[in-house]
Coordinates of C-alpha atoms in Angstrom, one line a residue:
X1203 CA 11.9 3.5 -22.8
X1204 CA 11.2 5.2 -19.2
X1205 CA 10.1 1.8 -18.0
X1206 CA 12.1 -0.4 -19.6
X1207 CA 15.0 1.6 -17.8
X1208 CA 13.3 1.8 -14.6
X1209 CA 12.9 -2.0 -14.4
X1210 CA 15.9 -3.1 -15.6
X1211 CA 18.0 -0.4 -13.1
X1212 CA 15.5 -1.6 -10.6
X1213 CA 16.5 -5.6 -11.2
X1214 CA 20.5 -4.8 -11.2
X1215 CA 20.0 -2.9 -8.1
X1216 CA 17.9 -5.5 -5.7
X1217 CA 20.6 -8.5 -6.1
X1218 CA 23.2 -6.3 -4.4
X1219 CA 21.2 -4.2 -1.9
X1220 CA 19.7 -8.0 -0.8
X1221 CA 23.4 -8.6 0.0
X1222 CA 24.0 -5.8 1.6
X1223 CA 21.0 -6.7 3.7
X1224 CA 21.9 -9.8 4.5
X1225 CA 25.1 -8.9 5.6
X1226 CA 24.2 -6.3 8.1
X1227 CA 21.9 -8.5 9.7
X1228 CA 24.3 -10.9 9.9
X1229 CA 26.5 -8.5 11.4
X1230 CA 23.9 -6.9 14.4
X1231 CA 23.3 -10.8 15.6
X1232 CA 27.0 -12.1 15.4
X1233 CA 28.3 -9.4 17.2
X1234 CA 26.0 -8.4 19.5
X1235 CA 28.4 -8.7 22.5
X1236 CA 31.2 -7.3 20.4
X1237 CA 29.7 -4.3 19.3
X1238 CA 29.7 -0.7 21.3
X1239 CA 26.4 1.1 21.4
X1240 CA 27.9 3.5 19.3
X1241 CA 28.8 1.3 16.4
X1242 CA 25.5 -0.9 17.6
X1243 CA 23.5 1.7 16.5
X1244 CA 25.6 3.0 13.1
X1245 CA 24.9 -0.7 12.0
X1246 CA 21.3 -0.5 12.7
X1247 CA 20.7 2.9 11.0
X1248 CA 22.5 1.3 7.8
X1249 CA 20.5 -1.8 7.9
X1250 CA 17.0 0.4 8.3
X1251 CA 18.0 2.4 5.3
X1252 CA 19.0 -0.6 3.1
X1253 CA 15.4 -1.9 4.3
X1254 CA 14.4 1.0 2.8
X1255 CA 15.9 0.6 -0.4
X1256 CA 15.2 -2.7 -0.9
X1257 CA 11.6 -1.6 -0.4
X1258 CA 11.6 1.0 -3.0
X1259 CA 13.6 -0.8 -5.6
X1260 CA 10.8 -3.8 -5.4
X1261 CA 8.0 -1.2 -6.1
X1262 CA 9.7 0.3 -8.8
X1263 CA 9.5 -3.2 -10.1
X1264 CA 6.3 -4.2 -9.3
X1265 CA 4.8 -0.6 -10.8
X1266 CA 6.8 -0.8 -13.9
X1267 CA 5.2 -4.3 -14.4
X1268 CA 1.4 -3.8 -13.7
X1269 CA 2.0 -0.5 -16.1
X1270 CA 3.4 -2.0 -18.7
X1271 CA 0.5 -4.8 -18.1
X1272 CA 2.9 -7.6 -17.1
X1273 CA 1.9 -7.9 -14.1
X1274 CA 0.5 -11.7 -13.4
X1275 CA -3.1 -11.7 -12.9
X1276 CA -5.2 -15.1 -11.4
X1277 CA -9.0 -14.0 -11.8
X1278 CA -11.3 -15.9 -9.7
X1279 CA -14.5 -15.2 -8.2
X1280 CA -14.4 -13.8 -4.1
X1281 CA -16.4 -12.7 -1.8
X1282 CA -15.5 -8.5 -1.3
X1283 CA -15.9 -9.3 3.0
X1284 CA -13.4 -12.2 3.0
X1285 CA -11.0 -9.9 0.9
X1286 CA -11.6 -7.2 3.6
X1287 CA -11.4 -9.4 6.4
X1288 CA -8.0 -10.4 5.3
X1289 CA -6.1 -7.3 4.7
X1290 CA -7.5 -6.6 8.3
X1291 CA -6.1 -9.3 10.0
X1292 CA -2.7 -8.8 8.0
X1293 CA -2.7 -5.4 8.9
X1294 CA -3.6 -6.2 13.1
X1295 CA 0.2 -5.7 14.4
X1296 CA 0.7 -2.6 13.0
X1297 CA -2.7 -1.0 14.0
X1298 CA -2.1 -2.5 17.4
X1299 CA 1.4 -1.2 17.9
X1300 CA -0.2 2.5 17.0
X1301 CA -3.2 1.8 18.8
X1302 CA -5.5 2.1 16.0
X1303 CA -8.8 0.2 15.6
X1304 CA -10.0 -2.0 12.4
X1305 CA -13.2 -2.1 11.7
X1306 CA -15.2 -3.8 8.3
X1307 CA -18.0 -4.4 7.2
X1308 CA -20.1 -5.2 4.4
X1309 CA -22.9 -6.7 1.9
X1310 CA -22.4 -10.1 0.2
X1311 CA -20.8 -8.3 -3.1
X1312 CA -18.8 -11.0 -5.3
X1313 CA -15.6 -9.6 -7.6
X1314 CA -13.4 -11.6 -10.1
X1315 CA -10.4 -10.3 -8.6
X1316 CA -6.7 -11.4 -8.4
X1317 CA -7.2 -12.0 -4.2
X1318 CA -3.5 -11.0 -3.6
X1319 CA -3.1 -8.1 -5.8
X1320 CA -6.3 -6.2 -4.2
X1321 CA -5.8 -7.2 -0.6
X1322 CA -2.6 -5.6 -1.3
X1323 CA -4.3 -2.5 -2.8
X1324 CA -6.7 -3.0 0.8
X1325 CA -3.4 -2.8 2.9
X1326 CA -1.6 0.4 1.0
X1327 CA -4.7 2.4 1.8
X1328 CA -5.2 0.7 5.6
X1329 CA -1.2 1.5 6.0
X1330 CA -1.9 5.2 5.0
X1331 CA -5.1 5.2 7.2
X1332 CA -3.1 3.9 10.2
X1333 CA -0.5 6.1 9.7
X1334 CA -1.8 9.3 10.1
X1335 CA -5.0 8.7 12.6
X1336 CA -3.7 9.2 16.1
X1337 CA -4.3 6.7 18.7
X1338 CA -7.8 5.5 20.0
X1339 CA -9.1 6.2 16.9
X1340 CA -11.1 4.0 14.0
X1341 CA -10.2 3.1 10.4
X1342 CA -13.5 1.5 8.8
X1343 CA -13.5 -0.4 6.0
X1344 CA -16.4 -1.1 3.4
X1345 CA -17.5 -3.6 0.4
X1346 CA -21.2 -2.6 -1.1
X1347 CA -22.8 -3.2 -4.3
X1348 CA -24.5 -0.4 -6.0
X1349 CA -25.7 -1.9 -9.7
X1350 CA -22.6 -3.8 -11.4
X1351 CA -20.1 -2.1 -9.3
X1352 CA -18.7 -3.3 -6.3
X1353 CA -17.0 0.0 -4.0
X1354 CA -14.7 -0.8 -1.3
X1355 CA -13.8 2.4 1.2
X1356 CA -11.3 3.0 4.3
X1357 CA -12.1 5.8 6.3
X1358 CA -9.8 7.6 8.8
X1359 CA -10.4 10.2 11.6
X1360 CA -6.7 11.5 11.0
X1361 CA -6.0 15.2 10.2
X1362 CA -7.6 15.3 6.5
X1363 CA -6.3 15.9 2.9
X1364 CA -6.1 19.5 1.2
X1365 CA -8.6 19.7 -1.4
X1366 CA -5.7 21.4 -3.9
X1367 CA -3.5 18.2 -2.8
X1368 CA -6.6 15.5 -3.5
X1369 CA -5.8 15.1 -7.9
X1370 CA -2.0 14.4 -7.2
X1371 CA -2.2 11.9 -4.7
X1372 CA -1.6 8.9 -6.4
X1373 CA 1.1 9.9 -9.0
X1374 CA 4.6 8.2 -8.2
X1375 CA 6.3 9.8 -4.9
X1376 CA 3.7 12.3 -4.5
X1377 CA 3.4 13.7 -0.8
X1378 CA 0.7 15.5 0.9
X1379 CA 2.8 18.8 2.0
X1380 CA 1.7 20.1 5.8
X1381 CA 3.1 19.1 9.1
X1382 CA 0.8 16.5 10.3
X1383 CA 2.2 14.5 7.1
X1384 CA 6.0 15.0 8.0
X1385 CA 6.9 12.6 9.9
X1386 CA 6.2 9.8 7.8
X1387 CA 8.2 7.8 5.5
X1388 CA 7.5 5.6 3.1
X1389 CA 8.4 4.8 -0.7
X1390 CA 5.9 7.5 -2.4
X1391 CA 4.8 4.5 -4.5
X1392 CA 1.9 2.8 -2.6
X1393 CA -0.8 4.6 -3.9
X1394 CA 0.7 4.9 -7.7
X1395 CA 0.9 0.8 -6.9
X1396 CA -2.6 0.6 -5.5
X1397 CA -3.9 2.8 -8.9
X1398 CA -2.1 0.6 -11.2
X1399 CA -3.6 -2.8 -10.3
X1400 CA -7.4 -1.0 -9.7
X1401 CA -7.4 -0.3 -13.7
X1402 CA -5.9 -3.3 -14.2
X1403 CA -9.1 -4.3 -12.9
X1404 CA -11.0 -2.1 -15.1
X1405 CA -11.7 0.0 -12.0
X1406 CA -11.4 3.6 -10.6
X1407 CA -9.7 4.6 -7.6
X1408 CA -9.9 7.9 -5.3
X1409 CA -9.6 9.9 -3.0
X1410 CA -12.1 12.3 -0.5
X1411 CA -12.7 14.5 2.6
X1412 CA -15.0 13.5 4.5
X1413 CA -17.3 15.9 6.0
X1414 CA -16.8 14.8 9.4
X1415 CA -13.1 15.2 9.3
X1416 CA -10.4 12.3 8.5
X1417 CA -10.3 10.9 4.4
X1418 CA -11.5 8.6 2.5
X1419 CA -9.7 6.2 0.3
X1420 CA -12.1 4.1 -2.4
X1421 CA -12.2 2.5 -5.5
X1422 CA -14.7 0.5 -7.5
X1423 CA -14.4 -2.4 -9.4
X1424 CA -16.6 -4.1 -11.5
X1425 CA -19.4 -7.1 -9.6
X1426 CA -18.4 -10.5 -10.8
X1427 CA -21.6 -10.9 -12.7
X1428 CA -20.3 -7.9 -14.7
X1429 CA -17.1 -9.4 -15.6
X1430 CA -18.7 -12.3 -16.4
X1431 CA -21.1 -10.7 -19.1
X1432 CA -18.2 -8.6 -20.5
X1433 CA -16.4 -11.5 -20.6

């Protein structure tokens, strides 16, 4: 009943907020020359918090459908480094503009994934990484085999997760409390998202300090021979 609400609210509400959208941006390039700064910039704010919106109400959606198991799924056989290699290049302009490195590497390891749905799950945790590792620093991502699992990772050197804070991290709008984490924004539905289509995968995903400082993001799915033998 929860979901079913949630996803139908969440439909009703994207037709109009896509309007509303559409009209703003309409109005910051039509009137560019027309507009004081003043009123320049009250458009602007509305049309960054309609983004906003619109952003949230379409991950409502797409976690109401993976939990609910309707999510679309195209299984096909791929290469874990290729998977890496493009959430890395996807993710490039935003690492850039912080001044964040990407780095990945990798064994050979072959998963009968959906390609989109996990290089999605790839860019949630690279967007997290990014976002909270200050400037000049690394995010490193990793495919390996170990047996009939396959475990991808992306490390940070940012400021660390709270052990107490590590078991609630990927519930829906969860938040890591502590003022290195303030400042960002975001739906609160990435990593609920990212959860979601790992065990519709049949795979585990979590979270870790790392001894060194920064955290760790993983998850594990199951080696393409696996899936094929199960299947």
């Amino acid at each position: 009943m929860k979901s079913e609400f949630v996803a139908t609210a969440s439909h009703e509400l994207r037709t109009p907020l896509t309007s509303i959208h559409g009209a703003l941006q309409l109005a910051l390039a039509g009137s560019a020359e027309r507009l004081d700064p003043d009123d320049r910039e009250l458009l602007q704010i509305s049309l960054t918090s309609t983004e906003r919106l619109v952003r949230l109400v379409n991950d409502l959606l797409d976690l109401s459908k993976v939990e609910a198991g309707r999510m679309p799924m195209r299984l096909l056989p791929h290469r874990a480094p290729d998977l890496l290699s493009q959430a890395i290049e996807a993710m490039r302009p935003m690492a850039g503009k912080a001044g964040v490195r990407l780095q990945g590497a990798g064994d050979d390891a072959v998963v009968s994934v959906d390609a989109d749905l996990v290089i999605r799950v790839l860019q949630n945790l690279i967007s997290n990484a990014i976002k909270y590792s200050p400037a000049g620093t690394l995010v490193r991502l990793d495919a390996r085999t170990s047996g009939e699992r396959v475990t991808f990772t992306v490390d940070d050197q940012g400021p660390g997760i709270p052990a107490d804070q590590l078991p609630f991290l990927f519930r829906p709008f969860s938040r890591v409390a502590g003022h290195e984490y303030d400042r960002e924004t975001g739906t609160g539905l990435g990593l609920a998202i990212s959860r979601a289509i790992v065990e519709q995968h049949h795979g585990r995903i979590w979270a870790q300090a790392l001894p060194e400082g920064g955290s760790r993001f993983a998850f594990e799915l199951p080696a393409a021979e696996a899936c094929a033998a199960v299947a």
